Structures are given as structure tokens and as C-alpha cells.
């Protein structure tokens, strides 16, 4: 790491401030609480000095200087607040407003517009300008991006964020002088990743979002910071919600406060693909199969039926006759609860989920060495990164952005070994195109087996290139190694072992879906309890009781097969669509009682006997673990009338089979819960739960429906999850450490099916996002037909 | 092509070979050509720079920066290659001299570039010529080819074992590209948007390498300085204002043309003697002393000033680019201000707010005002806007737009008042201008 | 797309600089001279030669006033009305051209023969008023002389 920078002292408006030499004056001031106005300056982007708002007087300099371009030096004396400076800024705003349409009352940015704020601050309200203003009709550049040219103040933030941060370069500046205009190629449509960063970064209402524009005013929304539900990166996204006919509707996603691991980054999915939440196909009532057809039913009817049938099957055929399939998008609390429910209440180890990466093998490889695992935070400043497989630009957009930012701002070196020509190679220092799946071979080569190189060459990569790359890599004594989901089993162990020849090395494992890692960590495996604890050796989980099944259960494929053959009495599927993946046809599971919890009538749900409408991640509280092991808190942002959280559904089913709830959820202990979190303040149900608790002689503390009631237990029992609660609850990400006890889950690579989602798909969920579909359509002419999760 | 003029007061240094067929390399050599480069090859870099310093040569592009000092800023050691960049973008209204040099004496520019290269340790020079001067590319291409053929350019220049390559480059219509950092951007194939400074081009310039940027006339003066000694050049002008300059006389004079006169020459003589006075015996109203970016002078001011950098600096003005534009008593100064602003509005690169929006606002206000729809507060507003552009913009183009505007509003305010209340412009259509008299 | 000669010239030009894109502005100008205007195909071709995106090339084109993406007249009449020309009748010459050619600023005759543009200083101030037809200078003009100039081109 660099030497500690030398601090210098400068004086601003008579106040002494210290900052590292070379810091830009604008940043030095901002860090000391002195605000210098700016439009064009944006931390991390290239300097423009175009807006001239940041002018200050610096002693011994002839003219006013732009604080955004001047690095501070010892003894610098600066005036930021004087008549001269205020006047200059006021005049700039006045000049700018000359041609600016003053349509603030109908502008989407009204209320959160930097130009409005600046006009207010510098009192440039009265107009000296009498000429007619330039008008231009608004343009739609893509399904999600609209451009209102007259409102643009040409700060070039959008151009830079698109090019420098996203490496997309879809926006340029056309014409010159007052005719200058921000424009995509050919002026009318974007060819890009549709990330919407340009909209987010626009200080005024020039770029607006197709999903949000003219829907509401910023002050009419509630803003809730939660975690994106789409990919394994886990961006924090602040959702703007407002009331709707069905509860509340999410109208906007952004992260302007930069408070999360993603800074202000979001990809198209995080920013816009929340619209599945209001999709008309969402289930609003339970469905029960009657006379071969699914028909609406009351909750009581549905729970009664499930409770009765589950109990029947368990009591007559034993827990082994029941299968449970969990989700990669439900919370850690829900996943933990589900496996506990399966093992403890149903007495079965037949539990699995859609596996997207070999986390058990990874956990085993890094067992006991938390220093070997990397958090997403490590990416930005790692001096060297080796990416083995994967296409982060498409599948892990945030990771890709962090890597690019590292290279752009911190000079990190990127080494890529891939069997495809991924886009990130544009940033790489060294890139090896190797044959399909030859990653382990590459490590063999890296560890010194020269002959392995002969099996690694391709048309694009010759042996001497490989040798040169190895030479460079060996010199790196602080390396971050990123393993794609294609690397599994003993290959992971080999790589982790060999990697440790570097002085300092960290690893991360790529997997898809928002909480795949959480599902794995929480023990949604037939042979692994939470924290990759083998079922045969339950350790701390012995407290589940003596009846805990000791032998491995069925995996997903086997459960589906057993369902087909009627060997399974009941199958309980939470937030997953396995029937699509395993091509189950209607009627094939007639002999099995199938219960599905989902938002939509998916292929799987349509074949079920009971379907319970469930909430999505934006409608519940809990936690997610991203694929790197970073744990973050989910906050309930929205409501959808007629659906319930999976947590609540599991608890209610447990209740109906007569299981003692206190043995499942350790509620009634600990702190008084924020019940609003589980039920939503608006619905008023929180109070009803309190009444229920009191009526049932429970202390009105944690409700059994409150996921935070079980978080204590997760922290207590799951290895690697004993993280700082304070940090987590204050909205930060905290790193958990996967640690396995022995070998991984059943060694069956076929059970690992990476989602292979692209930027514009998101498993089954993607089907219900009009935004993703409209963008897909724009590029391919077809809507997304995607793999099921 | 363009007509040449003569006057007895001229001291022909840079224009020495005009009209003498010096585009032919042999003719050029015959007229002492490439002697200076040979001489420079025998000198140390420091000696060359010192000679230029002694000459008191100041940049002819407009800013008047001492050339020797500029060269001395170039670091001796540099990891990246160094470059010489010739600014032949000549687009400042009123200026038409570089064109003549390139047309009549292209080798003097090449020779100047070679000498500058020897002085700072550069091995490549680019001669940037504005797009409108297409015919000059042919001339320059031939000159460069001939110089290579003679071994004056290439891997072993003048048999010295040293390398130097020269290239021409063309613009495509953009005044702002004359600004040195925008010039580099343009040469690098980009939009002509200036760069943030520091770093200055002498340290980080073309493709990141240290770069000397000089005007065509500046570099064309260099061979004479090396050959005849800096002192001789310095002695033509007053102290600190070495040499002669090509003054481009235009507007309301009987004998417009490009005249080479020593610095310090009285403006009054330039207009009335060299230029043959004002047509139709009219009175002088205003003078643009050095291209449209300079403060305009009233008749008394113009008649009192000498044409050198320091005389102008003393009055708070600028000598500028050598473009002297003379306006007679019937010139409408509002119209004049409007035409100037129209130019800057058209040429603003659009990068920064005060320049982009300010020039547009001023242009529109002036159009309305000149059309008789002005109101009294417009006058102060025009001045206010210009004042708030001055010193606030990203590059000096904003200043260049503000300076003439402010001086016109301040010095001819009455003419603005005369346009109020819907009155028609009181100055339009007052007599025609007779044929210019070329020698 | 381009003549062999121009293609060769381009191949040479990109080697004159440390970066290929440095040749961009001259290339665009020469391409325009040969093809007439910078069509989408020309842009794509040149973008490839200098290893830029089409968008980047468009950004550059739209900055420079001599570069056009739409066809102009065979003879593009550019009348300077900047200060030196203004003082010596540049506007009259421009008005005269408008009348004579029946087109206005930045317009092209239906026949495609002439197009007209009021331009900024051409660097002919001492020989004002000046006009450029394509790349040829015509100086010290009066409306009458302008007629002769136009005739000369119409006859060509
Ligand atoms: C807007 C603007 C336009 C300029 N145009 C020219 C020009 O056309 N030719 C020129 O030589 N210098 C021009 N300059 C001055 C150059 O920036 C630079 O000072 C000059 O080329 C340096 O050469 P010199 O020191 O030999 O004068 C211009 C400056 C500005 C701000
Ligand atoms: S990168 Fe992943 S987590 Fe972040 S916004 Fe996109 S889909 Fe959501
Ligand atoms: S923030 Fe400094 S000029 Fe815009």
C-alpha cells in the first residue's frame, strides 16, 4: 500500500483545515464541512472545470480559480465566502438560467434538482433574459431513458459515468457552443447496458427514467434502503414507494446517498426491474386444487389443508416422504427457518435449492482461514486481481464496476483467464483465452507444470503469452482471485491451496441470484446443516433435538424424480421453479401433495395442489448474503395486499401441523421487535400481532412472525455469522466467513446450474419485469425466455 | 493569390521573401534559406534559446508570451517524446498574415520548426493549418517533400546525424482550435475543447509529451534571429518588444494590406500614412487594434498609442494578433458589437457555462437591441454579462468575447442610447467604400 | 468507398502520429471532398480506420464547421461577413448571393449546384470582402464582381 500521505494545512475563510497534499481543494473543503458548489465536478470522474460554479479566490492567483481542479498545497489561503465569490456564482446561475426552461413545477427533478438548489442559494431568481428560449421536443432514447434537451446544463456527468465508470461510451457531445447537445450515436437511441447511471447522475431533470417519470413528486414517496433482489452482488438500492391500489408501489430505485457497497452504482435490474412487484399476474389469494383445477381459497382453508396433509404424510410415511425445496431469493432468516422447519418439524433432510455455485467446496477450501475470503470491499483497492472464468459485466455488474474503478482510480492490475472473450478484457493487463473449462489446468500450469501450457493455448493465446502472464502473476504478492461458478469441487481446493503461495491472497466465489450464498450458508442442502455442517455430525445443531435425521436426504433432482414416481407424499416448494427446469409435465406429480409459495403462477405453481401468494424481497425485512459473503439488511419497502412473507407462511404452516412455535422461532425473548418491519406500518397489522401475542400469553416482544426473532439464533449457531450486529443494523455490509467442516455437499456437479443470466434477464423473475422485457425486445426483438430458478 | 502591398516604413524581415518564389526550395536556399538551421546545429540548445531570449521575440499568436522563455520551460529530460506544434489556425477576425507566410515562404516555417526542435530536444514538428487554407496544404506538402529530398528533414538532417520529422495537419473550421490546448486536442483527433491547465503544454502536451506551441509568424522569425543574431532583431523594436510584426490592416482605410513594421510603430502613422487614411475623408471612430478579441480604441486613444505589447499593457489593453481593423465615423458600434458577438457565439466550443450561454445571450440581446427593440436596462445588462464572463471562463475565448463588448458599451454608450425607443439604426447605409489601392 | 489514391493516403496518414485517431480531422475533410458529405458509410469506414466508435467520430464531425453529414451544393459559396468584411460590404455581398441564388443561409439549390453559407472570418481581412467557393478564395468583392464569380462556376 502507498505511504501515508503527507498532510498539509490550508486556510479557507480564515479556518484552518488539513488534508493530504494533492487533495483537490473542493474535496478538502467538503471533508471539512465547507460546501463549494459544483455541477460538473463528481468525485471519481475526470475533471471538467466546465460549470465554473466552484470558483474561489486563492491568494497570489490573478483570477478566481476553480476549486475542482486545484490541488491543495501547504499554506494556501482561500476565500470561499465573499461578495466577489458569491457574485460570480450568482452570475453563472443567472447566465445558465437564461436558456433554461423554468418548468420546475412539472419537471421530474423538481424538489431534487441541483440547479434549483443553487438558484435558491445564490438568489439568482429574477430573470434579465427576454429572448425566447430554445425549445426541443423530448426524446425517448430507450425504454428506460428519456432526454429533455433544453433542461440539460451540459455538466457532462452522464457522458463520463457512461464512458469512464461503465466503459460503455454510449453518450457523446454533438455540435458545439450553445448548440452542444448530449447525444447517443445517430442522435436518437441508446446502444448501451441500460444501467440508468446517466439518469441518476443528472443534476437536473434532463435525463429521466421511463419507469419513474411523471409518476410522482419526490416528496410524496417513502424512501427505503434495501438490497436488490436480482443478482449475487447485492447492491444496496433505495426504493421510492408510494401508495397504490394494491398496497404500495415501488416507483424508483437509486442509491444517490452512496451508502452501500455499491456506492451510487446500480445496473438496470437494481434500478428499474422492481416492476414485477406490481405485475398484474401476481397472486392475490391462495389457490387450492379442487376437482383437478386450482381455485381461489381462503387462507384458513389453505393452511388447514397443508397442515393436515403434511402431518398425515409425516406421521404415516415418515419425514423421508416429504421434500422441501427452498429459494435463492428468500432471506437468510427464511432459509434458516425453512431448513429448521424441514428437519425439526417435518423430520426430513430432503431439502435443497437451485445451486448456482459450489459454495460447500469453497467453504471447505477456506475453512478456518477467514483471511482468505474477500469481501466486495476488497475489490476496489486490490493491487492485483486474477479473474478465472465468468463474465462479470453480464452476471456481476457491480463486481465488474468495482474492478474497472480499481483500474481507473487505483491502478490495480487485472489478469483474466477465460474461455470466452469477455468485455472486461478491455481493462486487463494480461488476458489468456483458454479452451473450454480448462481452469484447473491453468492452475496446474501456474504452479509450475510447463507442459500443461500445451493444453491451454488457443488461436488467440500462444504459449509465450501464458508464460509471460505467469511471470507477471508470480510477482504479485497481494492477489485477489475470483473464481467463477464453473470452477467446482476439487479444482477449488487446488486453486485455493496453490494461491496461498502468494504472500497475501484472497478468494471470492461467483454465484448467481440475490441470496444463493445465503441459501447455501443456511443449510438448504440434503447433507449439510447451516454453516456447511454435515448432517451426520450436527455439532451445535444438536440442540434441534434427538429426532434430527442423521443421514443425507434427497437432492432437488431426486426429489423431483420421487415426486414424479409418487414416492414422495408431499413436496413443499418455496420461491423456486424446479418443475420448469426438470421439465415436469402437468399430471406427472399427481400422487404427490405439492405446496408452492410464490408471487406468480409459475410452471411449478400451476402444477401444485396449494399455492400460497408470497412476498418478494422488497416487501420484507431480513438479511441477504451476497456471493462474496457480505451480509446486508433488507428493509421492508413495499406492501402487496393479499400476499405474505415466506417467513410468515412457514410459521403458519408449522402452527397448523401443531408444532410448538417457540421451538421453531425463539420469539418472546430479547428485545421488543419492530413489528412494523414484518407487517408494514400502514397495514396496522403490527398492532394486531401484539394483541395476538398478549391473548396467547406471550410477552409482546418478538413475534414468531418477525424474522429478526431468529437472527439471534443464526448468529449464535451458524459458523461465520457472528458478525457485528451494530454495523449490520446501521445499514452497512458486514463480511461473513464461510467455513466448512469437511467435504462439501454431495459431489454432484450436475446439480450446480449457474443461472447464466444476462444484464437483462433475472431467472423467472425477469419474465415478470416489463422493463427487462422491453429492453430485451429492443435488442433482440424477442422477450426474455429464460432459465427457471 | 492575396495581393501584396509595400510601404517605405516597412522593415522586411519575415516578409523578406514574399513574392520572390521562395516556395521553390532552391530559391529559398539562394535567399539565405536553411543557413540558420545549419548554424543552429553547431550551437548548444541553451545557446539557441539564449539567442531567442536576446531577440525579445514575443509570441505573434496574440498573447505575446516571450518565446525564449516558453522554450526554456520544456524539461531537458522527458520519458515521452517532445514535439513542436505550429499554430497556423489563424482565425482571429482581422488577422490574415500567417497565410501569407505559408504561401510565400513555407520553408522559413519549416526551418523555424527545426531550430525550435534543436533548442528543446524535439524530433517531430506538426504544422497545423486551418481547414479553409486548403491551397496551403499543397504548398506545404511540396515544401516538406523537398526538404526531405535535400536531407534537411529525416533521419540525418544536414548530415548532422540528428533526426527531425515534420508534418502538416489541417483543421476543419473552428476558431477555438487556435487556443493552444484545444489545438492539441484537435491534432489528436478530438473535439477542439481546451484542456485544464496546469499542466502546461511545455510539460504535458501532445500525446502527453512536452510540447512547444508557437504561431507561424513567431517561428518564421526564428531563422532570422539565429542567422543575424538576436540583438539585431531586438533592436528593431523598443525594449522587451523585439522585432517586426506583420500588421494586417483592414476596414475603412484606403490601402488595406499586410505590412511588416517594427514594434512600437505609431498607430496613427499606420492608419494615415501606411494605410493611406480613411476613405472619403471621413473621420476615425474606432480601431480594433489586434483582432476582435482586443479592447477597441476610440480615435484619440488610437492616435496616441504605439504598436507594441508594453504600450498596450500600460493602458490595460492588448496588442493582440496584428489584425488592425479601422472603423470610420459612420460605423454603427452596436452593429459592430453584434457582429463580434455573433462570431464568438458561433465559435464558442460550448464547454463552460459562462462562455456558451453568455455569448448566446449577448448575441440575442444585441440582435434585438440593434433591431430597435432594446430597452434601457439592456445596456447595463450587456455590460453586466460581459463583465461576468471576463476571467470566469474555462479558456480565454470567453474573455475574448467579453473584452470588445465591454469596451464598446463603455466607450460608445451613447450609440446604444441612440438605438432605444424603436428608432432605426442611425448609422446604416452611409456611403460606399472605394476600391482598395494595392501596390 | 474511397478512391485507391485516397485510401493509400489515409493508410499513410494514420502513421504520421503516435495515435491513429490523430489523423481523424484531416481524413474527414478529405473524405468529404471526395464523397461530397460524411454519410453513415463514410463515418463507419473512417471510424474503423482510426479505431473509434461511430459515435466518437460523429462527436468530432459535429464540432467542426467545415464538416457536413448532409450533401451540400456542388459549389458551396461561403460569404464572410465578419468585421473586416462587414466594414467593406460583406453583408451586401451576402444579400446579393441570396437573391441571385434564390437560397438562404445553409441552404442548397434544388439543382444541387450551389449552396450558400454566411461564414466567419476567412483570413482575408485585408482583401475584404471575401468569399470562398469550395476552397477557392475570391477577394475584394462587390455585388457585381460576385456575379462574375458565380457565373464562372455555373459555367464550369
Ligand atoms: C480563442 C483563442 C484563439 C486563438 N487563435 C490563435 C490562432 O489562430 N493562431 C495563433 O497563433 N494563436 C492563437 N491563439 C493563441 C494561442 O493560444 C497561443 O497563445 C499561441 O499559439 C502561442 O504562440 P505564440 O507564443 O507564438 O504566439 C488563440 C488563443 C485563443 C484563446
Ligand atoms: S448489480 Fe446485481 S445487485 Fe446490483 S443492481 Fe444490478 S442486479 Fe442488483
Ligand atoms: S465543479 Fe469546478 S468547474 Fe464545475
Short mmCIF file of N, CA, C and O and ligand atoms in Angstrom, two decimals, chain A residues 228 230-231 233-235 265-267 269-270 397-398, ligand 2:
data_model
loop_
_atom_site.label_atom_id
_atom_site.label_comp_id
_atom_site.label_asym_id
_atom_site.label_seq_id
_atom_site.Cartn_x
_atom_site.Cartn_y
_atom_site.Cartn_z
N UNK A 228 -31.01 -5.09 -3.50
CA UNK A 228 -31.56 -5.52 -4.78
C UNK A 228 -31.78 -7.03 -4.78
O UNK A 228 -31.00 -7.79 -4.23
N UNK A 230 -31.91 -9.02 -7.46
CA UNK A 230 -31.65 -9.70 -8.73
C UNK A 230 -30.40 -10.56 -8.81
O UNK A 230 -30.48 -11.73 -9.12
N UNK A 231 -29.24 -10.01 -8.59
CA UNK A 231 -28.07 -10.87 -8.78
C UNK A 231 -27.30 -11.08 -7.49
O UNK A 231 -27.65 -10.56 -6.44
N UNK A 233 -24.61 -9.92 -6.42
CA UNK A 233 -23.72 -8.87 -5.94
C UNK A 233 -24.29 -8.12 -4.74
O UNK A 233 -23.55 -7.61 -3.92
N UNK A 234 -25.61 -8.02 -4.71
CA UNK A 234 -26.24 -7.41 -3.56
C UNK A 234 -26.05 -5.92 -3.43
O UNK A 234 -25.61 -5.40 -2.40
N UNK A 235 -26.40 -5.18 -4.46
CA UNK A 235 -26.32 -3.72 -4.36
C UNK A 235 -27.37 -3.22 -3.41
O UNK A 235 -28.50 -3.71 -3.39
N UNK A 265 -23.63 2.99 -7.69
CA UNK A 265 -23.83 2.09 -8.83
C UNK A 265 -25.09 1.25 -8.69
O UNK A 265 -25.41 0.75 -7.63
N UNK A 266 -25.78 1.10 -9.79
CA UNK A 266 -26.82 0.10 -9.91
C UNK A 266 -26.87 -0.30 -11.37
O UNK A 266 -26.59 0.52 -12.24
N UNK A 267 -27.22 -1.54 -11.66
CA UNK A 267 -27.41 -1.91 -13.05
C UNK A 267 -28.89 -1.78 -13.37
O UNK A 267 -29.69 -1.40 -12.53
N UNK A 269 -31.15 -3.81 -13.51
CA UNK A 269 -32.07 -4.58 -12.68
C UNK A 269 -32.32 -3.91 -11.34
O UNK A 269 -33.44 -3.82 -10.86
N UNK A 270 -31.23 -3.44 -10.76
CA UNK A 270 -31.39 -2.79 -9.46
C UNK A 270 -32.14 -1.49 -9.58
O UNK A 270 -32.87 -1.10 -8.67
N UNK A 397 -22.60 -7.26 -12.40
CA UNK A 397 -22.32 -5.90 -12.88
C UNK A 397 -21.58 -5.04 -11.85
O UNK A 397 -20.73 -4.24 -12.22
N UNK A 398 -21.92 -5.23 -10.60
CA UNK A 398 -21.25 -4.42 -9.59
C UNK A 398 -19.79 -4.82 -9.46
O UNK A 398 -18.90 -3.96 -9.39
S1 LIG D 2 -25.52 -5.46 -9.93
FE1 LIG D 2 -26.83 -7.01 -9.18
S2 LIG D 2 -27.34 -6.35 -7.16
FE2 LIG D 2 -26.54 -4.61 -8.21
S3 LIG D 2 -28.29 -3.61 -9.08
FE3 LIG D 2 -27.56 -4.99 -10.61
S4 LIG D 2 -28.71 -6.85 -10.29
FE4 LIG D 2 -28.94 -5.63 -8.48
#
